[in-house]
Coordinates of C-alpha atoms and ligand atoms in Angstrom, one line a residue:
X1 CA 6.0 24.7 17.8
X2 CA 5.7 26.9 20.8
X3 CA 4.5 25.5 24.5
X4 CA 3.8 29.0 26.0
X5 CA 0.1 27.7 27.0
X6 CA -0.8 25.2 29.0
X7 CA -4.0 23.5 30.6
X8 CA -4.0 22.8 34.4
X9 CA -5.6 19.6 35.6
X10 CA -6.3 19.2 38.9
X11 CA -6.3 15.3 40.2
X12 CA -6.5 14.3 43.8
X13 CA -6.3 17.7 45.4
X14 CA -2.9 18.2 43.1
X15 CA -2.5 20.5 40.1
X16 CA -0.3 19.8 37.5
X17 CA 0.5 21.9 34.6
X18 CA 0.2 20.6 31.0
X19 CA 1.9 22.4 28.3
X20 CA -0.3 23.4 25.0
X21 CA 1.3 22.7 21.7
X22 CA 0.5 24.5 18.7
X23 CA -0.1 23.4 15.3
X24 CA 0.6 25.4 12.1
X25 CA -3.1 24.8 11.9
X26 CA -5.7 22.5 13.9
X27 CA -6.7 21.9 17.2
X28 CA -4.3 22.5 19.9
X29 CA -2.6 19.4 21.7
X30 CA -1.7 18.7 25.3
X31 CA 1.3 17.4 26.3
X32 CA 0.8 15.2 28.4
X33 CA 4.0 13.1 28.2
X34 CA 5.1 13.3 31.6
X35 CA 2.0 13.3 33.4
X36 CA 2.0 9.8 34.2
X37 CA 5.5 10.3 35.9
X38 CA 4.1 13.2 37.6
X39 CA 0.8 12.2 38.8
X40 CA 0.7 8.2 38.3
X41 CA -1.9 8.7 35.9
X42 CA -2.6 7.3 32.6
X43 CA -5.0 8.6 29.7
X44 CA -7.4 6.6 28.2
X45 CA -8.8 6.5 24.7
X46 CA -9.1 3.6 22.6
X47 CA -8.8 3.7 19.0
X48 CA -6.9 7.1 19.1
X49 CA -9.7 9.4 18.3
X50 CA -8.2 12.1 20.6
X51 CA -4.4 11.3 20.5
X52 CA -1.8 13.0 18.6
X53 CA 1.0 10.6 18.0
X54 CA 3.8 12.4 16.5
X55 CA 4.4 15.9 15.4
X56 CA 4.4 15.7 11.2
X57 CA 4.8 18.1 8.8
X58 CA 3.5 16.0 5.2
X59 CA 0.0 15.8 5.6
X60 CA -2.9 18.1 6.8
X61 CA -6.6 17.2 7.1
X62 CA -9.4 19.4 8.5
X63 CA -12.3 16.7 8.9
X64 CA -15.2 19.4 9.0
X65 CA -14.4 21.8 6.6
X66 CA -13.1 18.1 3.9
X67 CA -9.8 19.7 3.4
X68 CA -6.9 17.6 2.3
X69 CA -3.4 19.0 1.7
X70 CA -0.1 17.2 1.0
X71 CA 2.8 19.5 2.2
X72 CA 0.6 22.4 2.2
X73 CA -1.0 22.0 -1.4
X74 CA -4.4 21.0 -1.6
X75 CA -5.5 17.7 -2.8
X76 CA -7.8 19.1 -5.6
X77 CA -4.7 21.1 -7.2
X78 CA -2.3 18.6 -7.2
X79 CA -5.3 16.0 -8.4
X80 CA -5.8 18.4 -11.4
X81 CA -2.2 20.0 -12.2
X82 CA 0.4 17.2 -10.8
X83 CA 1.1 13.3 -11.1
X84 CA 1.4 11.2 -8.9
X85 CA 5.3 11.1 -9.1
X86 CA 5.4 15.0 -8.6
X87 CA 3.6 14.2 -5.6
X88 CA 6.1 11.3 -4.6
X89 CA 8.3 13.7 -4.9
X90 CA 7.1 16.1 -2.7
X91 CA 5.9 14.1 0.2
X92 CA 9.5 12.3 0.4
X93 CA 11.3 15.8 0.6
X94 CA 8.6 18.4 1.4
X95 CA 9.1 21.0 -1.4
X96 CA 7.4 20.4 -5.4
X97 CA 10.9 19.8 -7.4
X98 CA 12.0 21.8 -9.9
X99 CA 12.4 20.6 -13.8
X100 CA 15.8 18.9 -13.4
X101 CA 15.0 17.6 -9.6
X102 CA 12.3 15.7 -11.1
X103 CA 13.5 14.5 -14.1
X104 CA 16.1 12.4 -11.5
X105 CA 13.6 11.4 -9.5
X106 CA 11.4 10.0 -12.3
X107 CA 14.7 8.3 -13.3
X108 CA 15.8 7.1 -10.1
X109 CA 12.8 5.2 -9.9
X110 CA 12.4 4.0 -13.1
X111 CA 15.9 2.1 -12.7
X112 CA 14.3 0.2 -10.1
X113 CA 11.1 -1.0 -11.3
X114 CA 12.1 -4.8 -11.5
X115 CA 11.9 -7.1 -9.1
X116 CA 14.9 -9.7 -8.6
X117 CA 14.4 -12.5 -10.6
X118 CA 14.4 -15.0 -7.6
X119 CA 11.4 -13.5 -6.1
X120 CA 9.2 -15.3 -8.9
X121 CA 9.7 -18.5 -7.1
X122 CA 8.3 -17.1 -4.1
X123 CA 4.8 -16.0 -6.3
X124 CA 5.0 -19.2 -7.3
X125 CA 4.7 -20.7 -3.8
X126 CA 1.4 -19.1 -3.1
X127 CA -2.2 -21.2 -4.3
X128 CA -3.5 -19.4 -7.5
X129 CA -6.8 -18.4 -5.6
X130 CA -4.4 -16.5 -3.1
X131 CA -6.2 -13.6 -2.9
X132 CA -3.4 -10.6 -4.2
X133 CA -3.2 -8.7 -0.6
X134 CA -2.0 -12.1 1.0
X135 CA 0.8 -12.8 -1.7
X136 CA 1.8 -8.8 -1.5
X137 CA 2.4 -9.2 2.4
X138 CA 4.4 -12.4 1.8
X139 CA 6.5 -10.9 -0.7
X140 CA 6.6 -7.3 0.1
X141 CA 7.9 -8.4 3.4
X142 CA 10.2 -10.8 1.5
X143 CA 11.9 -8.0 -0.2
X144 CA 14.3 -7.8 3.5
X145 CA 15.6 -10.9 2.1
X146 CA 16.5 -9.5 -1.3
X147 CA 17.8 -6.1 -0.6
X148 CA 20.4 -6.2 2.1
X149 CA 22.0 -3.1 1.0
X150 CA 18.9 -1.4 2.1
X151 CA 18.4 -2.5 5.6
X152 CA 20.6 -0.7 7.7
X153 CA 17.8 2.0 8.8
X154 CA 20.8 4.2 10.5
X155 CA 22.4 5.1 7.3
X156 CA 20.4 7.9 5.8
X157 CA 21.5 6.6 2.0
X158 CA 20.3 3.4 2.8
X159 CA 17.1 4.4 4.0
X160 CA 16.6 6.5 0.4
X161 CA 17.4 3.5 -1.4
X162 CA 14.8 1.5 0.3
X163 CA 12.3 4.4 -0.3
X164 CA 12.9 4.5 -4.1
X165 CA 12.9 0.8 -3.8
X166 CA 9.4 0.3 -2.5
X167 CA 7.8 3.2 -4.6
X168 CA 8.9 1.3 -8.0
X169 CA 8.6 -2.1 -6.6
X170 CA 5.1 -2.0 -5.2
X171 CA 3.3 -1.6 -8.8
X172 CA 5.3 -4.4 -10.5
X173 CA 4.7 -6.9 -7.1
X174 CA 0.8 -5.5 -7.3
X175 CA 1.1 -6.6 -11.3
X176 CA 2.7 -9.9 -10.9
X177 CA 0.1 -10.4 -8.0
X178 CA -2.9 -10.0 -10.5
X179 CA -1.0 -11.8 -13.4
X180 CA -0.2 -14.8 -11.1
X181 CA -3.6 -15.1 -10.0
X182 CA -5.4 -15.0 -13.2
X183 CA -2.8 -17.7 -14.5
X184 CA -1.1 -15.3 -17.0
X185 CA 2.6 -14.9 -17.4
X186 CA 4.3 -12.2 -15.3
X187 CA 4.9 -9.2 -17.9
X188 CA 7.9 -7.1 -17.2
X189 CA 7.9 -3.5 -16.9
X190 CA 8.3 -0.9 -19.4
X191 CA 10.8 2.3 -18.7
X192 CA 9.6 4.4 -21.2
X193 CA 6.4 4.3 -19.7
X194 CA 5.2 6.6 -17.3
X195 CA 4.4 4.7 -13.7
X196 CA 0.8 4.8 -14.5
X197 CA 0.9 3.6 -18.3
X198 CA 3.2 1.1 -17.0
X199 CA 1.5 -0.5 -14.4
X200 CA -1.9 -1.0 -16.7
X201 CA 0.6 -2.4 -18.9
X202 CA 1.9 -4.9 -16.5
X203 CA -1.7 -5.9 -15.7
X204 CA -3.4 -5.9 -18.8
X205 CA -0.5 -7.0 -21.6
X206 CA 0.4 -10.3 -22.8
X207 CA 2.8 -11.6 -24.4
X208 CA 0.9 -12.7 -27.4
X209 CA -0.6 -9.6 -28.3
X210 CA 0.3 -5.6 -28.5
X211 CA -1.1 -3.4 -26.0
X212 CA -1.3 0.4 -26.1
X213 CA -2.2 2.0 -23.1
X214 CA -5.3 4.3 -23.3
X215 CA -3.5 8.2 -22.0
X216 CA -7.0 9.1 -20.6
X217 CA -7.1 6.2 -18.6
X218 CA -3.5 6.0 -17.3
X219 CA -4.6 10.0 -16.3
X220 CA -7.3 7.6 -14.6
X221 CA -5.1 5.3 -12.7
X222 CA -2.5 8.1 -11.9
X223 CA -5.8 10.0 -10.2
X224 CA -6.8 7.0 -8.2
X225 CA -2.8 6.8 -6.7
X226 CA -2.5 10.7 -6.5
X227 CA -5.6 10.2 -4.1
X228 CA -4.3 7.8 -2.1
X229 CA -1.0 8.9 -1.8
X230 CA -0.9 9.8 2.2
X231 CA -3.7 10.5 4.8
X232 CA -1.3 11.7 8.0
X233 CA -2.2 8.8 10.8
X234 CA -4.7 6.2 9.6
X235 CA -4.3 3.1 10.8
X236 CA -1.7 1.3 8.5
X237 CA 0.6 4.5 8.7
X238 CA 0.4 4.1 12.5
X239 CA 0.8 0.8 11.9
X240 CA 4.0 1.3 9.7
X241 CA 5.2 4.1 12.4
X242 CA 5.0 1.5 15.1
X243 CA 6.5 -1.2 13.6
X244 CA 9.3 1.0 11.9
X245 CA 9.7 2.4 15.7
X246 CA 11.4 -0.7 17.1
X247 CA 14.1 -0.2 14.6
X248 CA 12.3 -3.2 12.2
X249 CA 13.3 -2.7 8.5
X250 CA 11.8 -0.7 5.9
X251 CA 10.5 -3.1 4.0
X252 CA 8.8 -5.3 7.4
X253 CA 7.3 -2.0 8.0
X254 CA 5.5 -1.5 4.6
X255 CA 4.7 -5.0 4.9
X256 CA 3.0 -4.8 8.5
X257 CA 0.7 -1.4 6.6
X258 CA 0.0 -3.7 3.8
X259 CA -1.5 -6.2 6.2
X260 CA -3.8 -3.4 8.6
X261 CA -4.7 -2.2 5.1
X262 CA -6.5 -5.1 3.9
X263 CA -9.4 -5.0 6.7
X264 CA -12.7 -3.9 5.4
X265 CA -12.9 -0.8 7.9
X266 CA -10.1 0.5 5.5
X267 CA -8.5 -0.3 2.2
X268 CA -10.5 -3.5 2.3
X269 CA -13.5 -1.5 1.8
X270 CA -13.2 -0.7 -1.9
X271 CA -13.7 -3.9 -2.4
X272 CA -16.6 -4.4 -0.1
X273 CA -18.0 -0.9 -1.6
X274 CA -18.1 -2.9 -4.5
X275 CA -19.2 -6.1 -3.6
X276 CA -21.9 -4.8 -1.5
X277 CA -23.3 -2.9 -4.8
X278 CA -23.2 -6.2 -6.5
X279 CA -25.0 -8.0 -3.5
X280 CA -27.8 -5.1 -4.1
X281 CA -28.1 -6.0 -7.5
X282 CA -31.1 -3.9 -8.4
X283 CA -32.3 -0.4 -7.7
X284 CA -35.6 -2.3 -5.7
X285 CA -33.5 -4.1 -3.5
X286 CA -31.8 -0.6 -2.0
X287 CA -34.4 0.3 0.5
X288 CA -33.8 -3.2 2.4
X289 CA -30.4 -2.5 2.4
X290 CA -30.5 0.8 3.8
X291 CA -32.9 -0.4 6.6
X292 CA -30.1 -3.3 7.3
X293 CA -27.6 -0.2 7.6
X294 CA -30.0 1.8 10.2
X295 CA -30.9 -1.2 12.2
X296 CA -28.9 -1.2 15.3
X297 CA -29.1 -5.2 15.9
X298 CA -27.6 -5.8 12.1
X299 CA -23.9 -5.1 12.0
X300 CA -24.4 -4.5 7.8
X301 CA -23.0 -1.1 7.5
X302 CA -23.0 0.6 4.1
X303 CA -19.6 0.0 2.5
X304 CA -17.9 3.2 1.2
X305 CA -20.1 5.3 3.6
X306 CA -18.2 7.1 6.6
X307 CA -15.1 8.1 7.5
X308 CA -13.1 8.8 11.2
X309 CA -12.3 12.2 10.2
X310 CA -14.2 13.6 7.4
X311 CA -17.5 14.5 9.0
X312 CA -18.9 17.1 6.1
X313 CA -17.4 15.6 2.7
X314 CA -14.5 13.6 1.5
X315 CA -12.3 15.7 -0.6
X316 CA -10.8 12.8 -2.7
X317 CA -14.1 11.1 -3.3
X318 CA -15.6 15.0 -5.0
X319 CA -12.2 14.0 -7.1
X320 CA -13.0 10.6 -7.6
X321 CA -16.6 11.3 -8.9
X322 CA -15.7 13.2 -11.2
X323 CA -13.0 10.8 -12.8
X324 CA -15.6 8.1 -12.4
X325 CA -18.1 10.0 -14.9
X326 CA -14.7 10.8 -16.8
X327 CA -13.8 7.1 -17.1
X328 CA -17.3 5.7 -18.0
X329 CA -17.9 8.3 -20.5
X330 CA -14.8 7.5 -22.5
X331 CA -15.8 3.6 -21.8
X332 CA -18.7 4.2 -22.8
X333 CA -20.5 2.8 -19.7
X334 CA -23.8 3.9 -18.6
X335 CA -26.4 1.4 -18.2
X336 CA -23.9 -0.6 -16.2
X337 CA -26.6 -1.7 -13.4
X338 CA -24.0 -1.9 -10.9
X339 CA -23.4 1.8 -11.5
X340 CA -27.0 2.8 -11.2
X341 CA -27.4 1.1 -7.6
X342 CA -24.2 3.2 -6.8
X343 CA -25.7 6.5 -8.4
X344 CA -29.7 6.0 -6.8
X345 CA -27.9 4.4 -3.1
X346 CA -25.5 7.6 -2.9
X347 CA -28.6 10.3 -3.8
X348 CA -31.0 8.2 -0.9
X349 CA -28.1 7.9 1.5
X350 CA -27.4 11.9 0.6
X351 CA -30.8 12.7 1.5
X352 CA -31.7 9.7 4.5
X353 CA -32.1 11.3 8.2
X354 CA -29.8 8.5 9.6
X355 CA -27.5 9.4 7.4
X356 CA -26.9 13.4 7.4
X357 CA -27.6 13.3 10.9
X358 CA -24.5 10.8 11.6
X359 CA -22.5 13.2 8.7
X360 CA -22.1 9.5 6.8
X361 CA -20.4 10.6 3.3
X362 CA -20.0 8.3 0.5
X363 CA -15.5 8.2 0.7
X364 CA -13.1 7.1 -1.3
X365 CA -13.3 3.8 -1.8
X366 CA -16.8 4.4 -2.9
X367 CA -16.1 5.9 -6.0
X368 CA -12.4 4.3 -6.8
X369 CA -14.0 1.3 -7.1
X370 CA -16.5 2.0 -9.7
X371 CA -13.6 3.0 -12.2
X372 CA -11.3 0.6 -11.0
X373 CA -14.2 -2.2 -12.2
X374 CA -15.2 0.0 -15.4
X375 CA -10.7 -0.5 -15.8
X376 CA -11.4 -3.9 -16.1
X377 CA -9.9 -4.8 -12.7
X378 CA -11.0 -7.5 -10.5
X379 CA -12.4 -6.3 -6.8
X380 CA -9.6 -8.5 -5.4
X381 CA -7.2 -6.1 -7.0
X382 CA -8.8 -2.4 -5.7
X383 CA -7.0 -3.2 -2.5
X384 CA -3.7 -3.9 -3.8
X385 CA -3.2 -0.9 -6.0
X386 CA -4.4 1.4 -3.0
X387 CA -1.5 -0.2 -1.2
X388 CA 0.4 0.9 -4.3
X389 CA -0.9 4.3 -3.9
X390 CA -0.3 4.5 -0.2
X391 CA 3.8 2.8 -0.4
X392 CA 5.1 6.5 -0.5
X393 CA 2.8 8.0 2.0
X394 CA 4.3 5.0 4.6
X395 CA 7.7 5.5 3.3
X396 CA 7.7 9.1 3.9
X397 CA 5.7 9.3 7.5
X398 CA 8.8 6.1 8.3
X399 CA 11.2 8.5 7.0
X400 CA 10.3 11.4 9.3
X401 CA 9.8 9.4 12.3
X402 CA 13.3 7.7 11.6
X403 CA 14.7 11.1 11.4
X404 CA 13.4 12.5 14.5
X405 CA 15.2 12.9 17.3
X406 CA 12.2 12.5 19.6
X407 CA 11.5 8.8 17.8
X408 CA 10.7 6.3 20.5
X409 CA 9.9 2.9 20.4
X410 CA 6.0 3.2 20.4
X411 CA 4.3 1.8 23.5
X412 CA 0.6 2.4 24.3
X413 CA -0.4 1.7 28.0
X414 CA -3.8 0.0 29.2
X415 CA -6.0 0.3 31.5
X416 CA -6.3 -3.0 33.0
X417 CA -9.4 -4.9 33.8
X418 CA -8.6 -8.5 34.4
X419 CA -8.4 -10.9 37.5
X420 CA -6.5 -9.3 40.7
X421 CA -3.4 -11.3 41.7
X422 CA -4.1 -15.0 42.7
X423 CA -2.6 -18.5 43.3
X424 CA -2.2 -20.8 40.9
X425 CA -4.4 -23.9 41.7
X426 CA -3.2 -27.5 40.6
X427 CA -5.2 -29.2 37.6
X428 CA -6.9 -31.5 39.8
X429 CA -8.4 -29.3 42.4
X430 CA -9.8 -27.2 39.4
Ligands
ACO501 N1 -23.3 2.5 7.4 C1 -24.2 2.7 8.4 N2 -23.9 3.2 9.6 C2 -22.7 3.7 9.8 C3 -21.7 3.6 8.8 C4 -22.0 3.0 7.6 N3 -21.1 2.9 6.6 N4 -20.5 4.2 9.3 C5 -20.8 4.6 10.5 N5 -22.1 4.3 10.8 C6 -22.8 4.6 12.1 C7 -22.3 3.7 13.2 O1 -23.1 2.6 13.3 C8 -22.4 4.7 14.4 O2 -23.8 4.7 14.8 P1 -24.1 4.9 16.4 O3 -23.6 6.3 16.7 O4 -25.6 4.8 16.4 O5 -23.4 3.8 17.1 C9 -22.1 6.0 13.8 O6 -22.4 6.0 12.4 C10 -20.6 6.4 14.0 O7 -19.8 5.4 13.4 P2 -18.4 4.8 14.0 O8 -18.3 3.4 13.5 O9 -18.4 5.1 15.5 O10 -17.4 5.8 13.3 P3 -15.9 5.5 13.1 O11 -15.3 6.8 13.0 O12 -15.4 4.7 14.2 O13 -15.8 4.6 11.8 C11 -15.6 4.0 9.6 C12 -15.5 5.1 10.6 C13 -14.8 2.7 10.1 C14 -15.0 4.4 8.2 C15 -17.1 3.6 9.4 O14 -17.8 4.7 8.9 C16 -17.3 2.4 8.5 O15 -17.1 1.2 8.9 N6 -17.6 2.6 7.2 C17 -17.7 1.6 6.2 C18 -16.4 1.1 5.8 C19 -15.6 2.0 4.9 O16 -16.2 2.6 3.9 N7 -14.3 2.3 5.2 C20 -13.5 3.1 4.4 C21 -12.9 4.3 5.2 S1 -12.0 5.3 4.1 C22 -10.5 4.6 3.9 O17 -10.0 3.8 4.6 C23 -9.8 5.1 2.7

């Protein structure tokens, strides 16, 4: 990056020069790091919409043109020519491995797909009606307890180790979430099975009868986690970013994304997509509910409508539809009416006033959520396996920041609007 440019801003009669940073590609950014120490100023914008963070180099998103590119490649390529480990892969160490690079990887990982025995008990502390986000932030974050060797976030080997850790982990702690829950036995995983097959074998296997795992719907499954894989600085990788800059663990960081992941404003909301479309119920009932959405005094919003940065399309949910007609085609789904209040909601949405005038896109969550259910998951899992998905994006964006010699503890300032200094008053003049 170059800081030739720079803005001036002029502040009580002062000017102060603010170098411009410039991106590979994307708007240009102002430094404005020691402005505060210059001119005793802070900046103000809640909820980040105008704030760079960090400098990264894994993930790029244009929001108006609904481009998506991991390391350069674009979403859509890597959706229809890669899998999801490939992608692993190259978000971890920035470059698509070669034939032997990713046969170790694929290896490396498979070697650590199981989960210490011991952790079981800790499933079996949670209530069965836990819901499966809950137990996976318990025992996600319970994995600091387990894996010692991987904790010391200064050694760089370590730090691999607790990379490669999480990304085979996470599907077999997602699993024995489900299987717990639906009061099945915990299945173990298979090595011979790729990480898609394998994980719809932990979920849907017993031990009393075989189970083949259909190939065109582990191509599915591995779609959905390709998808998810990274989005640059939403909030649970900021989240991960800021807990992993205090020096906290690996594994208390994935934990802490896991957590800001749940909410219904993001990951929650495949679930909520789904439930909402449930709620509808009928293709009648869909005018009332987009009145609810357009109404400024009902906080309803349409779930799986909307996103912070994509304001033309989302490029994962063109993806996703098209695996969603994929997978209910070979399910042989199609008068499924949950699927035709998604299908007529998304074409009056598409062509509502309110709607293209506020750029409100069905996303991602939208569409995952429809083959997810046609999978024959519950909606209390959709959340679960996009945290899954998401494990390597968190790991990678914690690796860079780790490895950065600018990496700070992270420390937003405020701009205070509380009571002025004052005297404490005893209880009984109050
Ligand atoms: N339904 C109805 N109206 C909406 C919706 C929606 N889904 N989303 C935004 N709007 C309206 C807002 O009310 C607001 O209207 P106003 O300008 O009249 O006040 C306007 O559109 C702008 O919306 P904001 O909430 O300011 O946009 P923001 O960028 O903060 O929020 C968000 C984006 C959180 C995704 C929002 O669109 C939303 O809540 N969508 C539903 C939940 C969802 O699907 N989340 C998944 C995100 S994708 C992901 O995490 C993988």
């Amino acid at each position: 990056m170059a800081d030739t440019k720079s803005a001036k801003l002029v502040l009580n009669d002062q000017s102060y020069d603010l170098p411009i940073l410039t991106p590979t590609i994307g708007p240009e950014v102002l430094d404005i790091r020691k402005l505060y120490g210059q001119a005793d100023v802070f900046t103000y914008d809640p909820g980040f919409t105008s704030t760079a963070s960090c400098d990264s180099t894994i993930t790029f998103i244009d929001g108006d043109k609904g481009e998506l590119w991991y390391r350069g490649y674009p979403i859509e390529q890597l959706a229809a020519k890669s899998h999801y480990l490939e992608v692993c892969y190259l978000l971890l160490y920035g470059e698509l491995p070669d034939a032997d690079q990713l046969k170790d990887f694929e290896s490396r990982v498979t070697h650590h797909t199981m989960v210490h025995e011991q952790m079981n008990n800790f499933f079996r502390g949670f209530r069965r009606d836990a819901h499966p986000m809950a137990t996976m932030v318990g025992v996600v974050g319970a994995m600091s307890a387990f894996y010692h060797d991987s904790t010391d976030i200064a050694d760089p080997w370590q730090r691999e180790v607790a990379a490669i850790r999480l990304i085979a982990k996470l599907p077999t702690i997602a699993a024995m979430a489900y299987k717990y829950s639906i009061g099945q036995p915990f299945v173990y995983p298979q090595n011979e099975l790729d990480y898609a097959s394998n994980f719809l074998h932990m979920c849907f296997s017993v031990p009393a009868a075989k189970y083949t795992v259909d190939p065109a719907l582990a191509r599915a499954m591995d779609r959905i986690f390709t998808l998810h894989a990274d989005h640059e600085q939403n909030a649970s990788t900021s989240t991960v970013r800021l807990a992993g800059s205090s020096g906290a663990n690996p594994f208390a960081c994935i934990a802490a994304g896991i957590a800001c992941l749940w909410g219904p404003a993001h990951g929650g909301a495949n679930q909520a997509a789904l439930e909402m479309l449930k709620e509808i119920g009928t293709v009648d009932r869909i005018p009332e509910y987009i009145a609810r959405a357009k109404d400024k005094n009902d906080p309803f919003k349409l779930m799986g409508f909307g996103h912070r940065v994509y304001k033309n399309f989302d490029p994962r949910a063109k993806v996703m539809k098209e695996s969603a007609d994929e997978v209910l085609d070979l399910l042989g789904i199609h008068n499924n009416p949950t699927l035709q209040v998604a299908k007529e909601l998304e074409k009056i949405a598409l062509e509502d006033e309110y709607f293209i005038e506020k750029k409100l896109y069905p996303n991602v969550d939208f569409y995952s959520g429809i083959i997810l259910s046609a999978m024959g998951f519950p909606t209390s899992m959709f959340t679960p396996i996009f945290a899954l998905s998401r494990t390597v994006g968190w790991i990678a964006q914690w690796k860079e920041m780790i490895g950065d010699p600018q990496n700070k503890i992270g420390r937003p300032r405020q701009l205070y609007v509380g009571s002025n200094k004052r005297d404490y008053v005893d209880v009984a003049k109050r």
